[in-house]
Short mmCIF file of C-alpha atoms and ligand atoms in Angstrom, two decimals:
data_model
loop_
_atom_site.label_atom_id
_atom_site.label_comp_id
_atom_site.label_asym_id
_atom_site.label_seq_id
_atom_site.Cartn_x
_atom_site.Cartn_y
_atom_site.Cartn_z
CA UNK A 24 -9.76 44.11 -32.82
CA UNK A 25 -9.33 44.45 -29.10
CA UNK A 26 -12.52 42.45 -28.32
CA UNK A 27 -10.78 39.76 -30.85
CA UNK A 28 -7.21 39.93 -28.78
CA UNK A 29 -9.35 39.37 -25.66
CA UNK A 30 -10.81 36.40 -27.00
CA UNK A 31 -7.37 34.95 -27.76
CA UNK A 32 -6.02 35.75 -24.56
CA UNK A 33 -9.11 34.12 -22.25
CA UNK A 34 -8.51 30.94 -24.55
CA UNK A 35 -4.82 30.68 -24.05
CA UNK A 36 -5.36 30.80 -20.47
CA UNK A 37 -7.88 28.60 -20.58
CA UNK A 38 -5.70 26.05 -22.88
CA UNK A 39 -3.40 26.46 -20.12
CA UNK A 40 -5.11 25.54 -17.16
CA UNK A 41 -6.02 22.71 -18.94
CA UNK A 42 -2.84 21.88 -20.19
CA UNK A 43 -1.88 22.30 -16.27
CA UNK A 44 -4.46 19.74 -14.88
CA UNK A 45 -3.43 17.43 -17.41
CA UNK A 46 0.23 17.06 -16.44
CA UNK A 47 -0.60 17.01 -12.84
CA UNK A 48 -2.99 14.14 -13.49
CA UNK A 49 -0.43 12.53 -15.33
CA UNK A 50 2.49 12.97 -12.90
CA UNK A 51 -0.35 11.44 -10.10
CA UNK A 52 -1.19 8.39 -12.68
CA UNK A 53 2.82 8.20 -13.30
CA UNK A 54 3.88 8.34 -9.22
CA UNK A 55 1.16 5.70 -8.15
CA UNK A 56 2.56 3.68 -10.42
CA UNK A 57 5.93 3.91 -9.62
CA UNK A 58 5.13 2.85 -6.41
CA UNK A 59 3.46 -0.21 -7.54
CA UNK A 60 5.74 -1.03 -9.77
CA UNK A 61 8.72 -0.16 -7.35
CA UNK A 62 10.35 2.92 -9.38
CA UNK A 63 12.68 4.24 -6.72
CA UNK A 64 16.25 4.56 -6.01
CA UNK A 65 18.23 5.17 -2.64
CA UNK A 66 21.33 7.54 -3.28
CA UNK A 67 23.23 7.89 -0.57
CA UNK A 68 25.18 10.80 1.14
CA UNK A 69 28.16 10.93 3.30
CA UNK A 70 28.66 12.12 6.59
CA UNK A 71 31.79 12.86 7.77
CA UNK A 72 33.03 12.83 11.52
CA UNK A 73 35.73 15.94 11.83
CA UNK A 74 36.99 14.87 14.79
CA UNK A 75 38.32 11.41 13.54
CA UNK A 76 38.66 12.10 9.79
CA UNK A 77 36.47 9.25 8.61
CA UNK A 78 32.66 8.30 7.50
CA UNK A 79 30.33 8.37 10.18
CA UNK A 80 27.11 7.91 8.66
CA UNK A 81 24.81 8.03 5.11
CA UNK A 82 21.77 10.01 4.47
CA UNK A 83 19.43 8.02 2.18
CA UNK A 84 17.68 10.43 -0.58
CA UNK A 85 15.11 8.81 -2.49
CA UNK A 86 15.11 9.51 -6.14
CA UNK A 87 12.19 8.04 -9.06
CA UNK A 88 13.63 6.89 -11.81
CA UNK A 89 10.97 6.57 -14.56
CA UNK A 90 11.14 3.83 -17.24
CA UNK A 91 12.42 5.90 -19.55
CA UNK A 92 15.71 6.85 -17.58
CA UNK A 93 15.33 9.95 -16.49
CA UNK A 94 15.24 10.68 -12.85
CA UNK A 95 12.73 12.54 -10.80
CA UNK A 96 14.29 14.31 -7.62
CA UNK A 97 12.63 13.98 -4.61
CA UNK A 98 11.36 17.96 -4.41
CA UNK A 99 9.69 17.65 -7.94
CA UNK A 100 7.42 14.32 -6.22
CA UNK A 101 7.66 14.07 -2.78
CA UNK A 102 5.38 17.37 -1.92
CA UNK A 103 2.32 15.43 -4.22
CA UNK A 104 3.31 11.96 -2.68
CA UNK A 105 2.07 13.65 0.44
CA UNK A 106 -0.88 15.00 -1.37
CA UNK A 107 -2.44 11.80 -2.66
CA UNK A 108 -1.56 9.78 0.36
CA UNK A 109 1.30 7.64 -1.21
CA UNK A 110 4.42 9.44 1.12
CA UNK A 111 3.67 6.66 3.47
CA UNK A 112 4.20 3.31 1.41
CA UNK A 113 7.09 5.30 -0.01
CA UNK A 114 8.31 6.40 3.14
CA UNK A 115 8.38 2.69 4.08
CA UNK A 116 10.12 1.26 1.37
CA UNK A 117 13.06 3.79 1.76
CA UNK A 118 13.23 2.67 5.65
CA UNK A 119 13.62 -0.71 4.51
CA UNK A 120 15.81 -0.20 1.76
CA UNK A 121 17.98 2.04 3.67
CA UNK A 122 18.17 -0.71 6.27
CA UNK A 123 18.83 -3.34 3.53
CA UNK A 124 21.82 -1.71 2.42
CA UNK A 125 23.55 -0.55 5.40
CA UNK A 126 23.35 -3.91 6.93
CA UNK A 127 24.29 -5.70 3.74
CA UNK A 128 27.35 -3.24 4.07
CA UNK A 129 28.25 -4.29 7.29
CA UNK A 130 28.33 -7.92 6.63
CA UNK A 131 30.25 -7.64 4.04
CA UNK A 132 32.54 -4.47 5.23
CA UNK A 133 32.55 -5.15 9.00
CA UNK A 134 35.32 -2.34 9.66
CA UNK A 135 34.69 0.08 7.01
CA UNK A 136 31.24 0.29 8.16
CA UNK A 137 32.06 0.05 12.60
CA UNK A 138 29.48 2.62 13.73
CA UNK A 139 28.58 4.00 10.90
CA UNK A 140 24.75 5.09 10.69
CA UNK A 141 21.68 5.36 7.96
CA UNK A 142 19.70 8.64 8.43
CA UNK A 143 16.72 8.29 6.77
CA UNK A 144 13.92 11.56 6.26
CA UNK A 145 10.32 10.73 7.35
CA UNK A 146 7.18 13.13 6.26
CA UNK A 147 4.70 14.97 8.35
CA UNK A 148 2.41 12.35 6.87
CA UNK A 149 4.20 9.56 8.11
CA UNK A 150 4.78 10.96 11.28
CA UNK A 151 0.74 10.89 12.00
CA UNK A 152 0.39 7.16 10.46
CA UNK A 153 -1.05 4.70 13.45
CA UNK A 154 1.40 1.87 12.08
CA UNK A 155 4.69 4.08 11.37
CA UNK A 156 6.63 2.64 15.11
CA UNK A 157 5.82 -0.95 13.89
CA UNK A 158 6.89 -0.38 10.49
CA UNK A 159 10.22 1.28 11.69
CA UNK A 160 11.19 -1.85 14.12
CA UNK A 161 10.37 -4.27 11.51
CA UNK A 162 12.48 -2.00 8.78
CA UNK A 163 15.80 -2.49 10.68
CA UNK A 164 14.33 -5.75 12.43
CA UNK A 165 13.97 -7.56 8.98
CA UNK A 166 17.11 -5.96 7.58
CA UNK A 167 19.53 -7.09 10.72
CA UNK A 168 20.60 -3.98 11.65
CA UNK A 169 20.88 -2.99 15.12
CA UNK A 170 18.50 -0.07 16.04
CA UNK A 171 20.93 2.39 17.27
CA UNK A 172 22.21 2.42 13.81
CA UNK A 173 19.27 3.93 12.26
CA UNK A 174 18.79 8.05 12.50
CA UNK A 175 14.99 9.28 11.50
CA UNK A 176 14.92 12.56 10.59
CA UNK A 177 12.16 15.08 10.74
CA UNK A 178 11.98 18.57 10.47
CA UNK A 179 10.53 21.25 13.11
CA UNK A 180 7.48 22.05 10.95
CA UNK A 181 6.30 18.25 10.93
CA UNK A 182 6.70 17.58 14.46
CA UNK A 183 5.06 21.24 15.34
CA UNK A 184 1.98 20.47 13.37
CA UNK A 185 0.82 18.24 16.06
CA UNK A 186 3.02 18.33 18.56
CA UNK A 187 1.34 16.73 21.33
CA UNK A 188 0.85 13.71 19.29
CA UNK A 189 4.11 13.86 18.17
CA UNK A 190 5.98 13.71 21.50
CA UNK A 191 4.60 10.78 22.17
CA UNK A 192 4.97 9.10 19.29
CA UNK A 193 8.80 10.41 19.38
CA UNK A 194 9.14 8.89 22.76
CA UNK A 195 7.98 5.77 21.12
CA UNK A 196 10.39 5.76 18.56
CA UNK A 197 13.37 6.29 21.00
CA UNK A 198 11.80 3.91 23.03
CA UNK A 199 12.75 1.54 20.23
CA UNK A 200 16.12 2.64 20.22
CA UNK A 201 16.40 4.58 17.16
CA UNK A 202 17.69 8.26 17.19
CA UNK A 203 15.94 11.28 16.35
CA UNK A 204 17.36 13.94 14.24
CA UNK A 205 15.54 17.19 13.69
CA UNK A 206 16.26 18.64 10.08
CA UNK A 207 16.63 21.65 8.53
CA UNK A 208 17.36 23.47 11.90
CA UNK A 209 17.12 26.99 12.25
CA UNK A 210 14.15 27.42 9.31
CA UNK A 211 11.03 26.17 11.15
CA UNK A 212 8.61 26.99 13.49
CA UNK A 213 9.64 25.62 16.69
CA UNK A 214 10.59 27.59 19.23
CA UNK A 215 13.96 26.69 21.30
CA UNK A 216 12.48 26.90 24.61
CA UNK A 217 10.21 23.93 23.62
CA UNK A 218 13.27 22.06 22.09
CA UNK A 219 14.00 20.08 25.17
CA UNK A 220 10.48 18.46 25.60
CA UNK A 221 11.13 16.89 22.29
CA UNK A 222 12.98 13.53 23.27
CA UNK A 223 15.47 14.51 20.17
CA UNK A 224 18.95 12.74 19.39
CA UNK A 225 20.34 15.12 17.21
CA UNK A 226 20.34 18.67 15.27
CA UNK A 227 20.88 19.30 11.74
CA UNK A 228 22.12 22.91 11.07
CA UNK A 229 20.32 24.05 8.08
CA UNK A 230 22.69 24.90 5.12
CA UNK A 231 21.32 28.27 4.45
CA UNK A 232 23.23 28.92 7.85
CA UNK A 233 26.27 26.83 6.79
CA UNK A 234 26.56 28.44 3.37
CA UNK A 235 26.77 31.60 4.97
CA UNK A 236 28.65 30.99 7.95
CA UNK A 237 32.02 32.40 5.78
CA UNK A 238 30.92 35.60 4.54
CA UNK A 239 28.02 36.93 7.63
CA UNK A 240 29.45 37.18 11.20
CA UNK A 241 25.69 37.37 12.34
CA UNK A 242 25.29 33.90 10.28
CA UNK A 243 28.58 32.31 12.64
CA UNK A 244 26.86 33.74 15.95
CA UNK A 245 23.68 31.64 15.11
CA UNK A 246 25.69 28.34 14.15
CA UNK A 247 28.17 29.14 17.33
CA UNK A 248 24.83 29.17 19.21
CA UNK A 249 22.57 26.45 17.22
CA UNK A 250 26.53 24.45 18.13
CA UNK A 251 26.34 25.21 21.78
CA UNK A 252 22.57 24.23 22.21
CA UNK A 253 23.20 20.81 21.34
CA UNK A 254 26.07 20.52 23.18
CA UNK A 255 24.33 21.59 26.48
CA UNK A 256 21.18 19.40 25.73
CA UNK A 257 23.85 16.78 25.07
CA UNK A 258 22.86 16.13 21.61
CA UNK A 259 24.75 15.61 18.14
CA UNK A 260 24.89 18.17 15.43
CA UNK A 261 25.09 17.43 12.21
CA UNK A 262 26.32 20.87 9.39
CA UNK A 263 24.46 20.39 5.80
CA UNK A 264 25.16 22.25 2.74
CA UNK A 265 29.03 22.18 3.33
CA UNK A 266 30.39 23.55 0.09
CA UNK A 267 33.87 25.46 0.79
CA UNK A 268 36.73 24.70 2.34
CA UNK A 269 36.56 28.08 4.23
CA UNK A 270 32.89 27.12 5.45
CA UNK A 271 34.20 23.75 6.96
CA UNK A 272 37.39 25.71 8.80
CA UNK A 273 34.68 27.61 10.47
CA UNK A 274 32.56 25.00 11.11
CA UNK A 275 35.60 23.37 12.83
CA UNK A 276 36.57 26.16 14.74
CA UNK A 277 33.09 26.43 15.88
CA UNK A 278 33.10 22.99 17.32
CA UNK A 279 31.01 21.58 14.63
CA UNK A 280 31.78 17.65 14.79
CA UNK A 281 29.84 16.16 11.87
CA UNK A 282 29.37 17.58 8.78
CA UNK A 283 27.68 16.87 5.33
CA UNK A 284 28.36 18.39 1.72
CA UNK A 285 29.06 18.61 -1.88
CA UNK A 286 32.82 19.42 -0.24
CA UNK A 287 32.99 15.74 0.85
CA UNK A 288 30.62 13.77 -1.48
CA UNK A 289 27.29 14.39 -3.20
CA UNK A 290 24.18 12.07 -2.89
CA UNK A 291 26.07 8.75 -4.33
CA UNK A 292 24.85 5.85 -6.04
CA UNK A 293 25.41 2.49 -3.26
CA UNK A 294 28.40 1.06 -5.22
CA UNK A 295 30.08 5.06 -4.79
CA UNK A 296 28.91 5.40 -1.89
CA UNK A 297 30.58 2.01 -0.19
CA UNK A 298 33.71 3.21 -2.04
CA UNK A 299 33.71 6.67 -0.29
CA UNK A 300 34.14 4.71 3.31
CA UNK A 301 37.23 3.93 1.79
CA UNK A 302 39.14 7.01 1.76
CA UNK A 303 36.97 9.72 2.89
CA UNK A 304 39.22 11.93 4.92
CA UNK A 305 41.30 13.40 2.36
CA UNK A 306 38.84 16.66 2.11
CA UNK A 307 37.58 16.75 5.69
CA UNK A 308 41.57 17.80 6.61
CA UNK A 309 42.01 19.80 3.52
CA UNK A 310 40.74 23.03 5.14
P1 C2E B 406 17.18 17.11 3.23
O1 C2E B 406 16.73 15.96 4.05
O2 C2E B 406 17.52 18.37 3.92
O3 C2E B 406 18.41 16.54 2.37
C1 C2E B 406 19.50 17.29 2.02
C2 C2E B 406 19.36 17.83 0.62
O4 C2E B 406 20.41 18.79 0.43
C3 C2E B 406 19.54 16.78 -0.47
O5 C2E B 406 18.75 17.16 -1.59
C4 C2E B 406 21.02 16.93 -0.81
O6 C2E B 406 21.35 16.52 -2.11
C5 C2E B 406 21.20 18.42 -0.67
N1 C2E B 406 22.58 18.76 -0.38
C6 C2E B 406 23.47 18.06 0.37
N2 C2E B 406 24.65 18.68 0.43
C7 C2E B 406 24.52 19.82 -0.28
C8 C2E B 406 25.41 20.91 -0.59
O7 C2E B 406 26.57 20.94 -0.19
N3 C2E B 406 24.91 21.92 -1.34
C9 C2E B 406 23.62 21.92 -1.79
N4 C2E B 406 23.22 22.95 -2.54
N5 C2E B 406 22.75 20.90 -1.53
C10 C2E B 406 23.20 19.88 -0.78
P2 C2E B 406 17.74 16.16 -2.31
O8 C2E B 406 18.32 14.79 -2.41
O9 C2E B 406 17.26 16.83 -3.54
O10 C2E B 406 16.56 16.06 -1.26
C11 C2E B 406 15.78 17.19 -0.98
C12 C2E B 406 14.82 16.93 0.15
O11 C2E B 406 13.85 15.95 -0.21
C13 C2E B 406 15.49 16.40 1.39
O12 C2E B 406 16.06 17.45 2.11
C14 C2E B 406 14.30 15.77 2.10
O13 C2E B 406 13.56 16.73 2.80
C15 C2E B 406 13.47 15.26 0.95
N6 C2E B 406 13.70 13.81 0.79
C16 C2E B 406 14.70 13.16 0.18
N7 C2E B 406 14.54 11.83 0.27
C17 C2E B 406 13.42 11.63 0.99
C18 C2E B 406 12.72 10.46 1.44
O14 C2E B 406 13.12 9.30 1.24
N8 C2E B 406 11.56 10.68 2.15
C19 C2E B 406 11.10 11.93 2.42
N9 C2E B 406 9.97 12.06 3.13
N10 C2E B 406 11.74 13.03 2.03
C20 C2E B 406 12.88 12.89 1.31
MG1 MG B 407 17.35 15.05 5.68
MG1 MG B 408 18.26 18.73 5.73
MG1 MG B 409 17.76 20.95 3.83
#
């Protein structure tokens, strides 16, 4: 009887390993031909400027949607885009896309959108691609838009992974005149001290500080300090995750200038998100 439960249990595993390395093949077959076939979808998230009560930028966040409807988010796809060596003809499309829209905004919206930026993520993958600075200049190039108003963001653990390499190729992109943003700040490897040999536009406080910045003085003293970093290296600093009203009347009394959240606006489809440049202030002075 035992021997006979044994058997069962090695072939349910083994039925699910398989079943495993089926659906992963399937998801690989399904992504490269999203890409072919051009599956993807730019939502687009709000940043708010504190300081003047109005929209100071969008994040782009990529997002499959598969023939049938449904939408893939970008956690559940990105990670194996990387993997199989797609990330980068993704990664391209959502420059140019980004840059698309933004500058289609601004011709027809000239006020609504005066300075307002596109921040759009790159991968580690991308980051190590030969052709990535000519594929960023001709992504705002084609669209129009002037390069100041594009933001790339990267996060500490793609730029550390190589980071010789990577200065240089972050100097190039500067060079270009596009800003740098480093994402997710706070949960990587890099140390500070090496912070200022990255030419770097712009910090990103990571919201698992933000989201805690109410409750946990410790939290506040490393926001108050990630917040006075960027002010003495002269760069911008951007609070995600901002959920609460109590969170952004800290953030503001910490000196945070920009900030990003469900409290203002989720990821938005374009049409929503154009609207949101309409009124967008109403929250950012509710605290
Ligand atoms: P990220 O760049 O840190 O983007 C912010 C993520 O936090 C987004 O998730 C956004 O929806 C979420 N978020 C924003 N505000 C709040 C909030 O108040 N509360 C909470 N709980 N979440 C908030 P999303 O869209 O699922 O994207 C996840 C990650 O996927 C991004 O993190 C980014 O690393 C990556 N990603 C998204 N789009 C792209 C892309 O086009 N290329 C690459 N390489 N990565 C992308
Ligand atoms: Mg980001
Ligand atoms: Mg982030
Ligand atoms: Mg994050």
């Amino acid at each position: 009887r035992a021997k006979f439960a044994g058997k069962n249990r090695y072939v349910l595993f083994d039925q699910k390993m398989h079943d495993d390395a089926v659906a992963r093949l399937t998801l690989e077959n399904d992504l490269r031909r999203a890409v072919v076939e051009g599956q993807f979808v730019l939502y687009y998230q709000p940043i708010v400027s504190l300081s003047r009560g109005r929209i100071a930028g969008y994040e782009a966040l990529i997002r499959w949607r598969r023939p049938d409807g449904s939408i893939v988010m970008p956690l559940e796809f990105i990670p194996l885009a990387e993997e199989i060596g797609v990330i980068t003809e993704i990664g391209n499309w959502t420059m140019r896309e980004a840059c698309r829209q933004l500058a289609q905004w601004r011709g027809s919206h000239p006020e609504r959108m005066e300075g307002v930026t596109m921040s759009v993520n790159l991968s580690r993958r991308q980051l190590s691609s030969p052709a990535l600075v000519d594929q960023i200049r001709q992504a705002y190039g084609d669209a129009g838009l002037p390069a100041d108003r594009l933001i790339l963001e990267i996060t500490e653990n793609a730029i550390m992974q190589d980071a010789e390499g990577a200065v240089e190729v972050l100097k190039q992109i500067r060079g270009l005149g596009v800003e740098l943003h480093m994402d997710d700040f706070g949960t990587g490897y890099s140390s500070l001290s090496c912070l200022h040999r990255f030419p770097i536009s712009g910090l990103k406080i990571d919201r698992s500080f933000v989201q805690n910045v109410g409750e946990r003085r410790d939290y506040a003293a490393v926001v108050n300090a990630i917040i006075a970093l960027a002010q003495n290296l002269g760069m911008a600093l951007v609070a995600e995750g901002v959920e609460t009203t109590g969170q952004l009347a800290m953030l503001q009394s910490l000196g945070s200038e920009l900030a990003q959240g469900f409290l203002f606006a989720k990821p938005l489809e374009a049409g929503k998100a154009l609207e949101f440049a309409e009124h967008p202030t109403r929250l950012a002075f509710a605290a």
